[in-house]
Short mmCIF file of C-alpha atoms and ligand atoms in Angstrom, two decimals:
data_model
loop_
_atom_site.label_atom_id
_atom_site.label_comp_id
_atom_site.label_asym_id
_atom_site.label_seq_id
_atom_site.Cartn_x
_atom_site.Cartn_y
_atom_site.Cartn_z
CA UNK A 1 10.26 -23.62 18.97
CA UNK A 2 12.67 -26.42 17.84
CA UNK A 3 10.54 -28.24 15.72
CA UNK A 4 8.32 -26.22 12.48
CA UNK A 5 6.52 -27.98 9.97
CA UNK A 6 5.94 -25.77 6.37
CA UNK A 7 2.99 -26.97 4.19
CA UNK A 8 1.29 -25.07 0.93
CA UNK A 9 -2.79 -25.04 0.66
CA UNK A 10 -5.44 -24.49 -2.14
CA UNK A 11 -4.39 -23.26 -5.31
CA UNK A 12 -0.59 -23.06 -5.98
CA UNK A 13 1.07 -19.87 -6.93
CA UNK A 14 4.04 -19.07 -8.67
CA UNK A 15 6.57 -17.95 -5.70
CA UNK A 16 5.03 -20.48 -3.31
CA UNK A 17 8.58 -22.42 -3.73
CA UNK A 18 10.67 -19.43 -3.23
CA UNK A 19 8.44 -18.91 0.24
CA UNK A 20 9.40 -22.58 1.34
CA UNK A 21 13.27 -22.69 0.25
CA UNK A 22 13.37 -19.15 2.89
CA UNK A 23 11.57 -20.88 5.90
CA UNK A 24 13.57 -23.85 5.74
CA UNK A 25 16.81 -21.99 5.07
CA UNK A 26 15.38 -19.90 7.84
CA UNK A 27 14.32 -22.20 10.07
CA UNK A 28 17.88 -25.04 9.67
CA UNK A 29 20.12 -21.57 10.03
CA UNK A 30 18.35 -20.96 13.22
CA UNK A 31 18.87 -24.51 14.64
CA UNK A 32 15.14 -25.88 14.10
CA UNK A 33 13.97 -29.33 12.50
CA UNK A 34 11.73 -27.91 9.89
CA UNK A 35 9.37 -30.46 8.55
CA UNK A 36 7.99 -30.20 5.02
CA UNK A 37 4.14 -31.76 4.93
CA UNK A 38 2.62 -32.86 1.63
CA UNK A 39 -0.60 -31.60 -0.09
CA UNK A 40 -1.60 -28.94 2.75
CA UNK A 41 -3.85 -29.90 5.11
CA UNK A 42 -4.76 -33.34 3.77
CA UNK A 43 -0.72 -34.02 4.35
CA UNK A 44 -1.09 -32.72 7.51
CA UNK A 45 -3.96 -34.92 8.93
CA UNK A 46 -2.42 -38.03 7.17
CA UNK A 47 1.33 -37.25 8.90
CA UNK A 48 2.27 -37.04 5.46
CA UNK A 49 5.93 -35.61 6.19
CA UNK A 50 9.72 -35.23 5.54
CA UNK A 51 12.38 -33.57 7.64
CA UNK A 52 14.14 -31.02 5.76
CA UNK A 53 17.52 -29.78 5.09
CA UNK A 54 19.58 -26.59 3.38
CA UNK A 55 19.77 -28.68 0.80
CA UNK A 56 16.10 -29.99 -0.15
CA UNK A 57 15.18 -26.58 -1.11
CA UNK A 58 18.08 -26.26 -3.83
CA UNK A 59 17.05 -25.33 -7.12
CA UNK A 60 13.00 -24.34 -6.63
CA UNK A 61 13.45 -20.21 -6.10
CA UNK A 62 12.66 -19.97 -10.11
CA UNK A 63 10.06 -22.72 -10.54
CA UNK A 64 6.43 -22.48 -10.25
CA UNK A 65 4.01 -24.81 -8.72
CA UNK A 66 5.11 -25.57 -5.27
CA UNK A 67 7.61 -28.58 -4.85
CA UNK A 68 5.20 -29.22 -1.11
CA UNK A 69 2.01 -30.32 -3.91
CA UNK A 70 -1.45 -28.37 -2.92
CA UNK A 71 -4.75 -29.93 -2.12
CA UNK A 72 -8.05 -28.85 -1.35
CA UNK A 73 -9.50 -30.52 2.06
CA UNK A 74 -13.29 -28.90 2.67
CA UNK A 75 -13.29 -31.55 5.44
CA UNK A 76 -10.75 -29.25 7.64
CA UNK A 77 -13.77 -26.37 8.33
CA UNK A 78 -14.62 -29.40 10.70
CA UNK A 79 -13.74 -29.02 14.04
CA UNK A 80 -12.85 -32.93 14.99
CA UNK A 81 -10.70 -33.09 11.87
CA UNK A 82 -8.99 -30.07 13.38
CA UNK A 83 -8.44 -31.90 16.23
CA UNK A 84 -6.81 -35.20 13.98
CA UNK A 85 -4.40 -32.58 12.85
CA UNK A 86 -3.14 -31.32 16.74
CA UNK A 87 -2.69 -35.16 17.54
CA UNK A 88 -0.47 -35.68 14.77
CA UNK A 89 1.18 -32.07 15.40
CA UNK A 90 1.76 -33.23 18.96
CA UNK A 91 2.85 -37.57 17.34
CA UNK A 92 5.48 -35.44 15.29
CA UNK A 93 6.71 -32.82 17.50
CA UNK A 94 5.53 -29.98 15.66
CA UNK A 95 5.78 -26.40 17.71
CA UNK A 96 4.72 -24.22 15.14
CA UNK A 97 3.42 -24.53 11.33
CA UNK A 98 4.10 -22.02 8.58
CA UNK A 99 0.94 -22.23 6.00
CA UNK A 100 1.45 -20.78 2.55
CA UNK A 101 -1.52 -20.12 0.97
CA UNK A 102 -4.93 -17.97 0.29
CA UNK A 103 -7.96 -17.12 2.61
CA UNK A 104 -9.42 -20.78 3.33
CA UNK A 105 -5.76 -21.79 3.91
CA UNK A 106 -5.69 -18.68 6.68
CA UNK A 107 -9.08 -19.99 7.84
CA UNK A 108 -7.53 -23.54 8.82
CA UNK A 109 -4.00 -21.69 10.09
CA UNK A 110 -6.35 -20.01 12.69
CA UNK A 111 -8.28 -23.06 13.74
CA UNK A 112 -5.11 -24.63 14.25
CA UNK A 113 -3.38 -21.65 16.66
CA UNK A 114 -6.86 -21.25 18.64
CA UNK A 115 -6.31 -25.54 19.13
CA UNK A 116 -2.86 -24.82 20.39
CA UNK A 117 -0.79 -25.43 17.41
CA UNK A 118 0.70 -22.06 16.95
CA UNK A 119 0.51 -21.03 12.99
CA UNK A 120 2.12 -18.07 10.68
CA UNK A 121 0.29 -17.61 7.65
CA UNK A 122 1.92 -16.08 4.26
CA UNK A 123 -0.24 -15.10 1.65
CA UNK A 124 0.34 -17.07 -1.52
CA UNK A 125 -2.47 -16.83 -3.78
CA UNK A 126 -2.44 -15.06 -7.30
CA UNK A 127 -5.94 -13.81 -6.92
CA UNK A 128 -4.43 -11.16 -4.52
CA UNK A 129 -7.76 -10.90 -2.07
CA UNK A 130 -6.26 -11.24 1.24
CA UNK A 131 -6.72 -8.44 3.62
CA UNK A 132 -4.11 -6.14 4.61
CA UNK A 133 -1.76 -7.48 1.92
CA UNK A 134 -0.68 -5.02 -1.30
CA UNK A 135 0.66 -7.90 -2.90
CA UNK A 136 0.11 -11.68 -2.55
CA UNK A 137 3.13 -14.15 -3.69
CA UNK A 138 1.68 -15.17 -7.18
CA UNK A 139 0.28 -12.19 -7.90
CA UNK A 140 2.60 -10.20 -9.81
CA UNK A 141 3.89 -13.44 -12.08
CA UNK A 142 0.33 -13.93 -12.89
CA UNK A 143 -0.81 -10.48 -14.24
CA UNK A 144 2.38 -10.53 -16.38
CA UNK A 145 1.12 -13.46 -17.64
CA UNK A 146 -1.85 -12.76 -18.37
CA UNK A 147 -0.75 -9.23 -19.49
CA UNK A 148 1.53 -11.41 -22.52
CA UNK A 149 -1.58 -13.61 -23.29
CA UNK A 150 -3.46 -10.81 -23.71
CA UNK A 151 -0.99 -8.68 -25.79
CA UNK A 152 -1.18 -12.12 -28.44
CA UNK A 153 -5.02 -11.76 -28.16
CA UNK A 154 -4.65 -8.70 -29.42
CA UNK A 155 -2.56 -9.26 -32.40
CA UNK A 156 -5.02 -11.72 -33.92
CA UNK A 157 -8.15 -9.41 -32.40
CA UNK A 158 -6.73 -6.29 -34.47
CA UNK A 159 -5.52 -8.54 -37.82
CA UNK A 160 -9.54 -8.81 -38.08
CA UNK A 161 -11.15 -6.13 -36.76
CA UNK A 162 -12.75 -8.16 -33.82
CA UNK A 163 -13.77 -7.77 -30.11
CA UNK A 164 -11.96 -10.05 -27.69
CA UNK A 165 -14.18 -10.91 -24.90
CA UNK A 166 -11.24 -12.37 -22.23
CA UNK A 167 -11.95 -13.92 -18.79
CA UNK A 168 -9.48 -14.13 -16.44
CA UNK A 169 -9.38 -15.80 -12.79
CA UNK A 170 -9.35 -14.16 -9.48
CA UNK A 171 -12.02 -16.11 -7.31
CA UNK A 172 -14.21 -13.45 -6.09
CA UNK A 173 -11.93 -10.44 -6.46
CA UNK A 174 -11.42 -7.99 -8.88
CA UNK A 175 -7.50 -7.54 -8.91
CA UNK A 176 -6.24 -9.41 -11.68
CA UNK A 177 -8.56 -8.22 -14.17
CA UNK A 178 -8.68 -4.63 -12.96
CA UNK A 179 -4.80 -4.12 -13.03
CA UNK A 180 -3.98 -6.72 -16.01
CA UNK A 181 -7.24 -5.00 -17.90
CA UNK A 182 -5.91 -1.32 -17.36
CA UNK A 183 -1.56 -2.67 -18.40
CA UNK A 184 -3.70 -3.88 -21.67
CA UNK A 185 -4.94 -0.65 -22.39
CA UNK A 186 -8.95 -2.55 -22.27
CA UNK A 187 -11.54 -1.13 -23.56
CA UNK A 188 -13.88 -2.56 -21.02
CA UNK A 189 -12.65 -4.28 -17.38
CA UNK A 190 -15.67 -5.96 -15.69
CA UNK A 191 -14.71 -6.93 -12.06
CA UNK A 192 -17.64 -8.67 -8.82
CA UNK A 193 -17.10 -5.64 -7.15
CA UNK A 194 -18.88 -3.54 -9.11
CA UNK A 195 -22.50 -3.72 -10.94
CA UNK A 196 -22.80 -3.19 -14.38
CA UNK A 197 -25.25 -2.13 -17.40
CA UNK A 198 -23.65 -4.09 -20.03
CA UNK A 199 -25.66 -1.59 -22.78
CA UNK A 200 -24.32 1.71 -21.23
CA UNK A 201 -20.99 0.12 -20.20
CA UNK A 202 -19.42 -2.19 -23.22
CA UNK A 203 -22.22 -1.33 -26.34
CA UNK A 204 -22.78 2.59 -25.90
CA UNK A 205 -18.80 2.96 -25.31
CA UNK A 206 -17.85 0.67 -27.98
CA UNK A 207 -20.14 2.60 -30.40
CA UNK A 208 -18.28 5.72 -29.53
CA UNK A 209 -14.83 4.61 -29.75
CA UNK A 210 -16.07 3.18 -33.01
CA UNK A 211 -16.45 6.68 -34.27
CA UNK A 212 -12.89 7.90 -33.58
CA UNK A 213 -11.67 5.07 -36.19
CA UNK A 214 -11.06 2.27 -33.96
CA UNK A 215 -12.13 -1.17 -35.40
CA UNK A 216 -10.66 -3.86 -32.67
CA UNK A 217 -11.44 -3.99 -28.92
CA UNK A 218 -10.62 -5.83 -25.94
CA UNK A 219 -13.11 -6.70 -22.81
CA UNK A 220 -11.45 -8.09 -19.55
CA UNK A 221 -14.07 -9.87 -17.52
CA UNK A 222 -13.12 -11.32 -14.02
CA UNK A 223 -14.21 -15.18 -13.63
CA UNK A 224 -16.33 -14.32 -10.84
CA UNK A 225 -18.53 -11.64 -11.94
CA UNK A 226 -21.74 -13.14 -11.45
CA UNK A 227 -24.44 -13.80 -14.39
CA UNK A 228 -22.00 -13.47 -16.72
CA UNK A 229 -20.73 -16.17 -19.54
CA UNK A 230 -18.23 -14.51 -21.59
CA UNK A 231 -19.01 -16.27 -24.66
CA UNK A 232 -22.88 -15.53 -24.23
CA UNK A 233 -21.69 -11.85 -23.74
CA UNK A 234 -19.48 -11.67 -27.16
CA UNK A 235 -22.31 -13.09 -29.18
CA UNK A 236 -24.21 -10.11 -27.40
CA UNK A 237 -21.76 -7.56 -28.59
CA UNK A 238 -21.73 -8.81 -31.45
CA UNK A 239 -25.46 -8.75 -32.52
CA UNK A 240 -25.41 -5.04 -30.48
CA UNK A 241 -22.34 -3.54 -32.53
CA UNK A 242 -21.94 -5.92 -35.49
CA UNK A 243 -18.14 -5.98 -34.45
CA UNK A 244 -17.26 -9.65 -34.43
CA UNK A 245 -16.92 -11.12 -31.55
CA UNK A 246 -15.09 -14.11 -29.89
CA UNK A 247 -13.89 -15.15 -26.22
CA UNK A 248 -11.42 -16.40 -24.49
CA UNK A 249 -11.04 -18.42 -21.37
CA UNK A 250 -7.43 -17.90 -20.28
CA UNK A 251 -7.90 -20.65 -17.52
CA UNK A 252 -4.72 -22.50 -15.46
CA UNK A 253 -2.16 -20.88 -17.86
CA UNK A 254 -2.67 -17.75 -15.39
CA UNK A 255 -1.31 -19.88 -12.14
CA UNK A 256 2.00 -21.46 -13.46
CA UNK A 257 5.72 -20.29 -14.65
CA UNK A 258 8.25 -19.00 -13.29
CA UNK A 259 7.95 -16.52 -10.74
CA UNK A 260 8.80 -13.00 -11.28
CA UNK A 261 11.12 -10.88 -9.58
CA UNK A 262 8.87 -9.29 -7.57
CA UNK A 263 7.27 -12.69 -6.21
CA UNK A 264 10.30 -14.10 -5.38
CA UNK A 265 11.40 -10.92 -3.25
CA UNK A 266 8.39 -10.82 -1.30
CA UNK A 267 8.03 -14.70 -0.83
CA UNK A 268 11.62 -14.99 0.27
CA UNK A 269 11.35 -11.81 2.71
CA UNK A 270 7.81 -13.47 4.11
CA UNK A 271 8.97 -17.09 4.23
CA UNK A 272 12.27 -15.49 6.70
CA UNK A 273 9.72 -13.56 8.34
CA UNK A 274 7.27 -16.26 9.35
CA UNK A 275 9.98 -18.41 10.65
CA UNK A 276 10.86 -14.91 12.76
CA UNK A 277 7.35 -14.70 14.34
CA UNK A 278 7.16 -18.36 15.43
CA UNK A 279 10.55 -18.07 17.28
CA UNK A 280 9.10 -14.83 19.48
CA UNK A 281 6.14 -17.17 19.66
CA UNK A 282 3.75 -14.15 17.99
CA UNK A 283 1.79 -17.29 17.02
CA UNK A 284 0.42 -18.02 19.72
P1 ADP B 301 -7.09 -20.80 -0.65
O1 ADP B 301 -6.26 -21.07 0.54
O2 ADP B 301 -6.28 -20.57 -1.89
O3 ADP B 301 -8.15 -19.76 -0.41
P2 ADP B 301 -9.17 -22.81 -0.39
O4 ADP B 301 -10.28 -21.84 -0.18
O5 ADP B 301 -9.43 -24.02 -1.21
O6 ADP B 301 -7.88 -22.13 -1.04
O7 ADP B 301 -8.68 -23.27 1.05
C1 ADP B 301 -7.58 -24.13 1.17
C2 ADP B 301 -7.84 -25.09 2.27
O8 ADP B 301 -7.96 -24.40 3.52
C3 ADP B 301 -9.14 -25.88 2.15
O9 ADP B 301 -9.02 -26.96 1.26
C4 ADP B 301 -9.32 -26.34 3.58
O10 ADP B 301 -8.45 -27.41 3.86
C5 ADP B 301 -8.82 -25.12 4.38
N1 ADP B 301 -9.96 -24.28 4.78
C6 ADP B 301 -10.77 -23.56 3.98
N2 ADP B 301 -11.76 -22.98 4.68
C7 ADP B 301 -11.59 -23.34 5.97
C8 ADP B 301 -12.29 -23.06 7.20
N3 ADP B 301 -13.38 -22.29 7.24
N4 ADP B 301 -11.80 -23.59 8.32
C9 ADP B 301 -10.71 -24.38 8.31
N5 ADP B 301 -10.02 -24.69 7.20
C10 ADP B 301 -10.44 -24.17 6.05
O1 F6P B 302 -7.48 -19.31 -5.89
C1 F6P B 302 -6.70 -19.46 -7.07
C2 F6P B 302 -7.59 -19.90 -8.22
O2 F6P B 302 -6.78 -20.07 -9.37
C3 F6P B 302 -8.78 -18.97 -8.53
O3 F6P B 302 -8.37 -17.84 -9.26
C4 F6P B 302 -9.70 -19.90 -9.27
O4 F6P B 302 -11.04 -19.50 -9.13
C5 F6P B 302 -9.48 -21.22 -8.58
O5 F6P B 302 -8.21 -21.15 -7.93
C6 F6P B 302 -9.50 -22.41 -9.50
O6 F6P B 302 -9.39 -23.55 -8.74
P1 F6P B 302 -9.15 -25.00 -9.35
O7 F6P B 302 -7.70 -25.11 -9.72
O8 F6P B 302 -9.50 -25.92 -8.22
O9 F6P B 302 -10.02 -25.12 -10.54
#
């Protein structure tokens, strides 16, 4: 391996730049050319790329967003487009690839080693569903954030005796609202995994929390629990309970700032280790 490229794909997370600074620090220590390529895979097929040194990845370990840019490029699933991308691997000398990202960024990182371009994928996503992985970079930054957001929620949701009905990202998967919803101290955490009667689940419970004195409530819904608008649903509470009800959409907030302390641990200790694999060739 003497020449890597690095590249970050689909939605940024905070720690993604912490992941690159340690496979380029990595990868120059160990006497490789490590290549930085532009908006993931769409960088990649255009040979959108810049050599990179110890010192291009000064001063990113506490910023979010990823200093590489993400993109979304549907039109890598296709297998000719995969091939695009091996030419230019092979026009810029690239051995190896390290791809930061979530599960359709592992999806292309596999297409790519089965072609002959040998890849190392670390998970950076802050929905935290990939497999076999307790904690994906981004992960632990965003539930604090949303954990603060929350916590201001609920100032304003207990001033007026309200229900907060809160929705909070996560693609398919559960995580974020399960673990933000239970360090909020929720009432109610509604996640894909799981079906739900809203009547026995959020009214019926509400109604008998209402009769040990409490007047305020909060409901976590994940974004991908299906059938579900979360403003539809508070005006449902609402009418059900005659709490007052509003919701939230917490939206991109949840994927930027700085990383935490925990994100930057495990993305610097992956980033070093993906560089590790690629020079005992486990990519391939
Ligand atoms: P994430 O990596 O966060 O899950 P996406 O699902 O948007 O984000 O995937 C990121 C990128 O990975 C896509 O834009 C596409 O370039 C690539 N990708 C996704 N699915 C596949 C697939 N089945 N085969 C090859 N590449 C894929
Ligand atoms: O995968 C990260 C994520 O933030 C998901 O939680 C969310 O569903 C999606 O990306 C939003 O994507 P976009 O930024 O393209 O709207």
């Amino acid at each position: 391996m003497k020449t890597i490229g690095v590249l970050t794909s689909g939605g940024d997370a905070p720690g993604m730049n912490a992941a690159i600074r340690a496979v380029v620090r990595t990868g120059c220590e160990s006497g490789m050319k490590v290549m930085g390529i532009r908006r993931g895979y769409k960088g990649l097929i255009e040979g959108d790329m810049f050599e990179m040194n110890l010192r291009s990845v000064s001063d990113i370990i506490h910023r979010g967003g990823t200093m590489l840019y993400s993109a979304r490029c549907p039109e890598f699933a296709e297998s000719e487009v995969q091939d695009k991308a091996v030419e230019v691997c092979k026009e810029f000398g690239l051995d190896g690839i390290v791809a930061i990202g979530g599960d359709g960024t592992f999806m292309g990182a596999r297409a790519l080693t089965l072609k002959g371009v040998p890849c190392i994928g670390i998970p950076g996503t802050i929905d935290n569903d990939i497999a076999s992985t307790s904690h994906t970079i981004g992960y632990d930054t965003a539930l604090n954030t949303i954990m603060d957001m929350v916590d201001r929620v609920r100032d304003t949701t207990e001033s007026h005796d309200r229900c907060s009905v809160i929705e909070v990202m996560g693609r398919n998967a559960g995580f974020l609202a399960l673990n933000a919803g239970i360090a909020v101290g929720a009432t109610c955490i509604l996640v894909p995994e799981i079906d739900y009667d809203i009547d026995s689940y959020i009214i019926e419970r509400m109604k008998r929390t209402m009769t040990t004195g409490k007047h305020h409530f909060i409901i976590i819904v994940a974004e991908g629990v299906k059938g579900i608008e979360v403003s539809s649903l508070a005006k449902y509470i609402e009418e059900k309970t005659g709490v007052e009800s509003r919701a939230t959409v917490l939206g991109h907030v949840q994927r930027g700032g700085s990383p935490s302390v925990r994100d930057r641990v495990i993305a610097s200790k992956m980033g070093y280790h993906a560089v590790q694999l690629l020079k005992q060739d486990i990519g391939n």
